[in-house]
Short mmCIF file of C-alpha atoms in Angstrom, two decimals:
data_model
loop_
_atom_site.label_atom_id
_atom_site.label_comp_id
_atom_site.label_asym_id
_atom_site.label_seq_id
_atom_site.Cartn_x
_atom_site.Cartn_y
_atom_site.Cartn_z
CA MET A 105 0.00 0.00 0.00
CA ALA A 106 1.35 3.43 -0.95
CA ARG A 107 2.52 5.74 1.80
CA PRO A 108 0.30 8.84 2.21
CA ASP A 109 1.86 12.02 0.89
CA PRO A 110 2.94 13.87 4.08
CA GLN A 111 3.01 17.18 2.24
CA HIS A 112 -0.71 17.17 1.50
CA GLU A 113 -2.58 14.66 3.67
CA ILE A 114 -3.49 14.48 7.33
CA TRP A 115 -2.27 11.07 8.44
CA ASP A 116 -5.42 9.90 10.17
CA LYS A 117 -4.19 6.29 10.33
CA HIS A 118 -0.52 7.09 10.81
CA LEU A 119 1.60 9.14 13.12
CA HIS A 120 2.23 12.73 12.03
CA PRO A 121 5.53 12.99 10.08
CA HIS A 122 8.41 12.58 12.49
CA LEU A 123 11.92 11.28 12.99
CA ARG A 124 12.28 8.21 15.16
CA LEU A 125 15.51 8.47 17.08
CA LEU A 126 17.75 6.84 19.67
CA LEU A 127 19.20 9.72 21.69
CA PRO A 128 21.80 9.75 24.46
CA SER A 129 20.35 9.89 27.97
CA SER A 130 21.76 11.98 30.78
CA THR A 131 24.07 9.04 31.57
CA PRO A 132 25.54 7.61 28.36
CA PRO A 133 25.87 4.94 27.04
CA ILE A 134 22.15 4.44 27.80
CA HIS A 135 20.02 5.63 24.87
CA LEU A 136 16.37 6.67 24.83
CA GLU A 137 13.86 6.10 22.05
CA ALA A 138 12.39 9.42 20.89
CA ARG A 139 10.17 10.92 18.20
CA LEU A 140 10.66 14.41 16.76
CA TYR A 141 7.42 15.59 15.11
CA LEU A 142 7.85 18.23 12.42
CA PRO A 143 5.65 20.99 11.03
CA LEU A 144 4.39 20.90 7.44
CA PRO A 145 5.10 21.66 4.67
CA LEU A 146 8.56 20.15 4.71
CA PRO A 147 11.33 22.18 3.04
CA PRO A 148 12.77 20.86 -0.26
CA SER A 149 15.99 20.00 1.54
CA LEU A 150 14.13 17.27 3.47
CA THR A 151 12.51 15.70 0.40
CA PRO A 152 15.39 13.23 -0.17
CA HIS A 153 14.89 12.01 3.41
CA ILE A 154 11.12 11.51 3.25
CA ASN A 155 11.53 7.75 3.66
CA VAL A 156 12.71 8.18 7.27
CA LEU A 157 9.77 10.37 8.24
CA GLY A 158 6.97 8.22 9.17
CA GLU A 159 5.38 5.26 10.67
CA TYR A 160 5.54 2.96 13.68
CA SER A 161 7.91 0.58 11.91
CA THR A 162 10.54 3.15 10.97
CA VAL A 163 13.93 2.02 12.28
CA PRO A 164 15.20 4.53 14.88
CA LYS A 165 18.44 6.30 14.11
CA LYS A 166 21.17 7.21 16.57
CA LEU A 167 22.10 10.87 16.75
CA GLU A 168 25.58 10.23 15.38
CA ASP A 169 24.14 8.34 12.39
CA LEU A 170 21.94 11.17 11.09
CA ASP A 171 22.80 12.19 7.53
CA VAL A 172 24.42 15.63 7.15
CA GLY A 173 21.77 16.62 4.61
CA LEU A 174 19.02 15.63 7.03
CA ARG A 175 20.59 17.72 9.80
CA GLU A 176 20.78 20.72 7.48
CA GLY A 177 17.18 20.18 6.37
CA LEU A 178 15.97 20.26 9.97
CA LYS A 179 17.65 23.62 10.49
CA ASP A 180 16.11 24.88 7.22
CA MET A 181 12.63 24.45 8.70
CA GLY A 182 12.88 27.63 10.75
CA VAL A 183 11.23 26.05 13.80
CA GLU A 184 10.68 28.72 16.45
CA ARG A 185 9.29 26.71 19.36
CA VAL A 186 9.67 23.17 20.66
CA VAL A 187 7.15 21.33 22.84
CA VAL A 188 8.73 18.64 25.03
CA ALA A 189 6.16 15.99 26.01
CA SER A 190 6.49 13.44 28.82
CA HIS A 191 4.29 10.33 29.07
CA PRO A 192 2.50 8.31 31.83
CA TRP A 193 4.26 5.81 34.08
CA GLY A 194 5.89 3.04 32.05
CA ARG A 195 5.21 0.36 34.65
CA LEU A 196 1.49 0.83 33.99
CA GLY A 197 1.95 0.69 30.23
CA GLY A 198 2.61 4.38 29.57
CA SER A 199 4.73 5.32 26.57
CA MET A 200 5.32 8.14 24.10
CA LEU A 201 2.60 6.57 21.92
CA ASP A 202 -0.12 7.44 24.44
CA PRO A 203 -3.11 9.01 22.61
CA VAL A 204 -2.99 12.13 24.81
CA ILE A 205 0.36 12.86 23.12
CA THR A 206 0.04 11.31 19.65
CA SER A 207 -3.58 12.36 19.15
CA HIS A 208 -4.65 15.24 21.40
CA LEU A 209 -1.37 17.18 21.62
CA ILE A 210 -0.27 16.56 18.03
CA THR A 211 -3.70 17.32 16.57
CA SER A 212 -3.97 20.53 18.61
CA ILE A 213 -0.68 21.73 17.17
CA TYR A 214 -0.67 20.55 13.58
CA HIS A 215 -4.35 20.12 12.72
CA PRO A 216 -6.06 22.48 15.17
CA TYR A 217 -9.41 22.51 13.37
CA HIS A 218 -9.43 18.85 12.31
CA SER A 219 -12.36 17.92 14.52
CA HIS A 220 -15.71 16.20 14.27
CA THR A 221 -17.25 18.30 17.04
CA THR A 222 -15.80 21.77 16.67
CA ASP A 223 -16.69 24.33 14.02
CA PRO A 224 -13.44 26.17 13.11
CA SER A 225 -15.28 29.48 13.02
CA THR A 226 -16.15 29.11 16.70
CA ILE A 227 -12.52 28.84 17.80
CA GLU A 228 -10.95 32.10 18.89
CA GLY A 229 -8.19 33.03 16.47
CA SER A 230 -9.53 31.04 13.51
CA VAL A 231 -10.75 34.26 11.84
CA PRO A 232 -8.54 37.37 11.86
CA ASP A 233 -9.75 39.98 14.31
CA PRO A 234 -9.95 43.45 12.71
CA GLU A 235 -8.13 44.83 15.76
CA SER A 236 -5.18 42.56 14.98
CA LEU A 237 -4.45 44.50 11.79
CA ASN A 238 -1.29 46.53 12.07
CA PRO A 239 -0.81 49.89 10.27
CA SER A 240 0.56 48.14 7.19
CA GLY A 241 -2.64 46.12 6.89
CA ALA A 242 -1.03 42.76 7.73
CA THR A 243 -2.46 40.54 10.42
CA THR A 244 -0.63 39.15 13.40
CA PRO A 245 0.17 35.44 12.97
CA SER A 246 -2.83 33.15 13.37
CA PRO A 247 -2.65 30.11 15.68
CA ALA A 248 -2.27 27.89 12.62
CA GLU A 249 0.64 29.98 11.34
CA LEU A 250 2.30 29.91 14.74
CA CYS A 251 1.89 26.14 14.96
CA GLY A 252 3.53 25.84 11.55
CA LYS A 253 6.72 26.90 13.32
CA THR A 254 6.40 24.33 16.12
CA ALA A 255 8.08 20.95 16.61
CA VAL A 256 7.29 18.34 19.27
CA ILE A 257 9.79 15.98 20.84
CA THR A 258 8.71 13.11 23.04
CA TYR A 259 10.53 10.03 24.27
CA ASN A 260 10.25 6.76 26.17
CA VAL A 261 11.71 6.84 29.66
CA ARG A 262 14.22 4.17 30.65
CA GLY A 263 12.97 0.63 30.33
CA VAL A 264 10.09 1.52 27.99
CA GLY A 265 10.07 0.54 24.32
CA LEU A 266 13.60 0.58 22.94
CA SER A 267 14.94 2.84 25.69
CA GLY A 268 17.75 1.33 27.69
CA GLY A 269 18.00 1.00 31.46
CA SER A 270 15.04 0.48 33.80
CA GLN A 271 12.58 2.52 35.83
CA PRO A 272 12.86 2.67 39.63
CA TRP A 273 9.92 1.49 41.73
CA LEU A 274 10.31 4.42 44.10
CA GLY A 275 11.48 7.87 43.15
CA THR A 276 12.23 9.19 39.69
CA GLY A 277 15.83 8.07 39.23
CA GLN A 278 17.48 9.81 36.26
CA ASP A 279 14.17 10.50 34.49
CA PRO A 280 14.05 14.29 35.15
CA ASP A 281 17.66 14.69 33.99
CA ASP A 282 16.83 12.63 30.91
CA LEU A 283 13.97 14.99 30.00
CA ALA A 284 16.32 17.96 30.16
CA GLU A 285 18.85 16.12 27.99
CA ILE A 286 16.25 15.20 25.35
CA GLU A 287 15.05 18.81 25.40
CA LYS A 288 18.57 20.10 24.76
CA ILE A 289 19.28 17.62 21.96
CA GLY A 290 15.95 18.28 20.22
CA VAL A 291 16.50 22.02 20.19
CA GLY A 292 20.07 21.51 19.00
CA LEU A 293 18.86 19.51 15.99
CA LEU A 294 16.50 22.33 14.96
CA GLY A 295 19.07 25.08 15.19
CA ASP A 296 19.28 28.73 16.10
CA SER A 297 15.78 29.56 14.84
CA VAL A 298 14.29 28.11 18.05
CA LYS A 299 13.19 30.99 20.29
CA GLU A 300 11.35 29.21 23.13
CA VAL A 301 10.52 25.86 24.67
CA PHE A 302 7.23 24.62 26.12
CA ARG A 303 6.85 21.59 28.41
CA PHE A 304 3.85 19.24 28.37
CA GLY A 305 3.41 16.55 30.99
CA TYR A 306 0.69 13.91 31.23
CA SER A 307 0.02 11.85 34.39
CA TRP A 308 3.39 10.57 35.69
CA GLY A 309 5.04 12.76 33.05
CA CYS A 310 3.90 15.86 34.98
CA LEU A 311 6.32 14.99 37.75
CA LEU A 312 9.27 14.74 35.37
CA THR A 313 8.24 17.95 33.62
CA ILE A 314 8.41 19.87 36.89
CA LEU A 315 11.46 18.16 38.42
CA ALA A 316 13.60 18.35 35.28
CA PRO A 317 16.48 20.85 35.49
CA PHE A 318 15.77 24.19 33.85
CA PRO A 319 17.47 25.02 30.56
CA THR A 320 19.90 27.92 30.54
CA PRO A 321 17.62 30.95 29.97
CA HIS A 322 19.81 32.79 27.45
CA ALA A 323 20.34 29.62 25.41
CA LEU A 324 16.97 27.91 25.72
CA PRO A 325 14.10 29.97 27.18
CA LEU A 326 11.40 27.83 28.82
CA THR A 327 8.22 29.91 28.65
CA LYS A 328 5.12 27.69 29.11
CA THR A 329 4.16 24.50 30.94
CA LEU A 330 0.95 22.45 30.80
CA LEU A 331 0.23 19.56 33.18
CA VAL A 332 -2.56 17.11 32.30
CA SER A 333 -4.01 14.87 35.06
CA PRO A 334 -1.04 14.83 37.45
CA ALA A 335 -1.37 11.93 39.88
CA LEU A 336 -1.06 14.14 42.96
CA THR A 337 -1.68 11.44 45.56
CA ALA A 338 0.90 9.10 44.01
CA PHE A 339 3.44 11.92 43.74
CA LYS A 340 3.57 12.22 47.53
CA GLY A 341 4.82 8.65 47.81
CA ILE A 342 7.11 8.84 44.79
CA THR A 343 8.93 11.93 46.12
CA LEU A 344 8.91 10.78 49.76
CA LEU A 345 12.70 10.33 49.80
CA SER A 346 13.39 13.04 47.26
CA SER A 347 15.15 16.26 48.16
CA LYS A 348 12.54 18.23 46.20
CA LYS A 349 8.80 17.74 46.78
CA PHE A 350 6.26 18.41 44.04
CA PRO A 351 4.64 21.58 45.55
CA ALA A 352 8.02 23.22 46.17
CA ALA A 353 9.20 22.24 42.69
CA LEU A 354 6.04 23.75 41.19
CA LYS A 355 6.70 27.11 42.83
CA GLU A 356 10.31 27.10 41.68
CA HIS A 357 9.22 26.12 38.16
CA GLN A 358 6.66 28.94 38.04
CA ARG A 359 9.30 31.49 39.06
CA HIS A 360 11.47 30.20 36.22
CA LEU A 361 8.58 30.93 33.82
CA ASN A 362 8.92 34.61 34.70
CA ASN A 363 6.02 34.17 37.13
CA ARG A 364 3.59 32.98 34.43
CA PRO A 365 1.21 30.43 35.96
CA ILE A 366 1.56 26.74 35.18
CA TRP A 367 -1.57 25.40 33.48
CA MET A 368 -3.02 22.30 35.14
CA VAL A 369 -6.06 20.47 33.73
CA TRP A 370 -7.91 17.51 35.19
CA GLY A 371 -11.20 15.66 34.85
CA ASN A 372 -13.74 15.55 37.66
CA LYS A 373 -14.02 11.76 37.14
CA ASP A 374 -10.29 11.02 37.27
CA GLU A 375 -9.79 7.46 38.54
CA PHE A 376 -6.53 8.19 40.38
CA THR A 377 -7.08 11.59 41.96
CA GLY A 378 -10.35 12.96 43.29
CA SER A 379 -11.77 16.22 42.01
CA SER A 380 -11.71 17.72 45.51
CA THR A 381 -8.00 16.85 45.82
CA TYR A 382 -7.21 18.70 42.62
CA THR A 383 -9.30 21.72 43.60
CA HIS A 384 -7.79 21.92 47.08
CA PHE A 385 -4.26 21.59 45.67
CA ALA A 386 -4.81 24.35 43.09
CA ASP A 387 -6.33 26.65 45.73
CA GLU A 388 -3.48 25.95 48.12
CA MET A 389 -0.84 26.70 45.47
CA GLY A 390 -2.62 29.93 44.46
CA LYS A 391 -3.67 31.35 41.10
CA GLU A 392 -0.31 32.98 40.57
CA VAL A 393 1.29 29.50 40.52
CA ILE A 394 -1.48 27.29 39.05
CA LYS A 395 -4.11 28.07 36.45
CA GLY A 396 -6.47 25.21 37.30
CA ILE A 397 -9.02 23.88 34.77
CA GLU A 398 -11.51 21.14 35.65
CA VAL A 399 -13.33 19.35 32.82
CA GLU A 400 -16.78 17.92 33.43
CA ASP A 401 -17.11 14.13 32.94
CA ALA A 402 -13.46 13.70 31.90
CA GLU A 403 -11.56 10.66 33.16
CA HIS A 404 -7.82 10.11 33.46
CA LEU A 405 -7.51 8.71 29.93
CA TRP A 406 -9.33 11.58 28.12
CA ARG A 407 -11.33 9.40 25.74
CA ARG A 408 -14.54 10.21 23.83
CA ASP A 409 -15.74 13.84 23.66
CA GLU A 410 -13.64 14.83 26.66
CA GLY A 411 -10.57 14.36 24.46
CA GLU A 412 -11.80 17.16 22.19
CA LYS A 413 -12.29 19.39 25.23
CA LEU A 414 -8.67 18.71 26.15
CA ARG A 415 -7.58 19.64 22.61
CA GLU A 416 -9.29 23.02 22.91
CA ILE A 417 -7.53 23.64 26.23
CA ILE A 418 -4.19 22.76 24.62
CA ARG A 419 -4.94 25.17 21.77
CA ASN A 420 -5.76 27.92 24.27
CA TRP A 421 -2.53 27.19 26.15
CA LEU A 422 -0.50 27.40 22.94
CA ASP A 423 -2.12 30.75 22.11
CA SER A 424 -1.82 32.20 25.63
#
């Protein structure tokens, strides 16, 4: 069967065009399986490499084995922002292929109006606002135009998929340091055009997103963070012996975002954390630290119509 043309088709039955990679962890020689999703259209310089952009079966490439032409093509894309996404706990089956990442996050970025339930004209930003016209008559970039300059990098933590090593039963081990390393490598592949980095954590991944070391501000500005369904009750046990607890790490993280609040979204039917626990936690942290959003009828896995509600929240976060 012929491969869909990634320049012109939405890959409904395939993953969005991406590079599948094996990247060094924070403690080489352990490598981590990663996927670098790319905006469309692809520049002509990447056309010769189209065969490595693609599907589940694509053989991952080590960083040192990437073709020089491919590296140059990635820098030709002019990517201005990178979203780093972290997945649920691997010991419960979580991986970088979780639908919250591969479907909800990716669709919100690359196909923001590809929806069965949302009329594009009802989404703020889909139609230019007359007030957005500047004196020359041009409009400010639309959300779709901004997302055309966005890449996403996500990875399997140690012991998941083709990633080496293993996950600890208690604590986070090297996982936060690994996230920071993947972040740095991903931005390095895309070149000097990158202006900012966003972090996206889902479930267990929220903990890594917050505990990961901050990038150097002048080299890699981290400007936005979104947490989806953090398992707050479990985090207390996981960080019991840690030197940095989740609430303290959240406050430090928010200060690093130039005091912009961290977005946190949860469903009121989450199977792991009660709605009242989320609400109390957000209130206790304060609105300056947490922008809390509760979604009616949503569960931890964000299936059915609640998944589309999550996509709209992600779109709003990207545009904020």
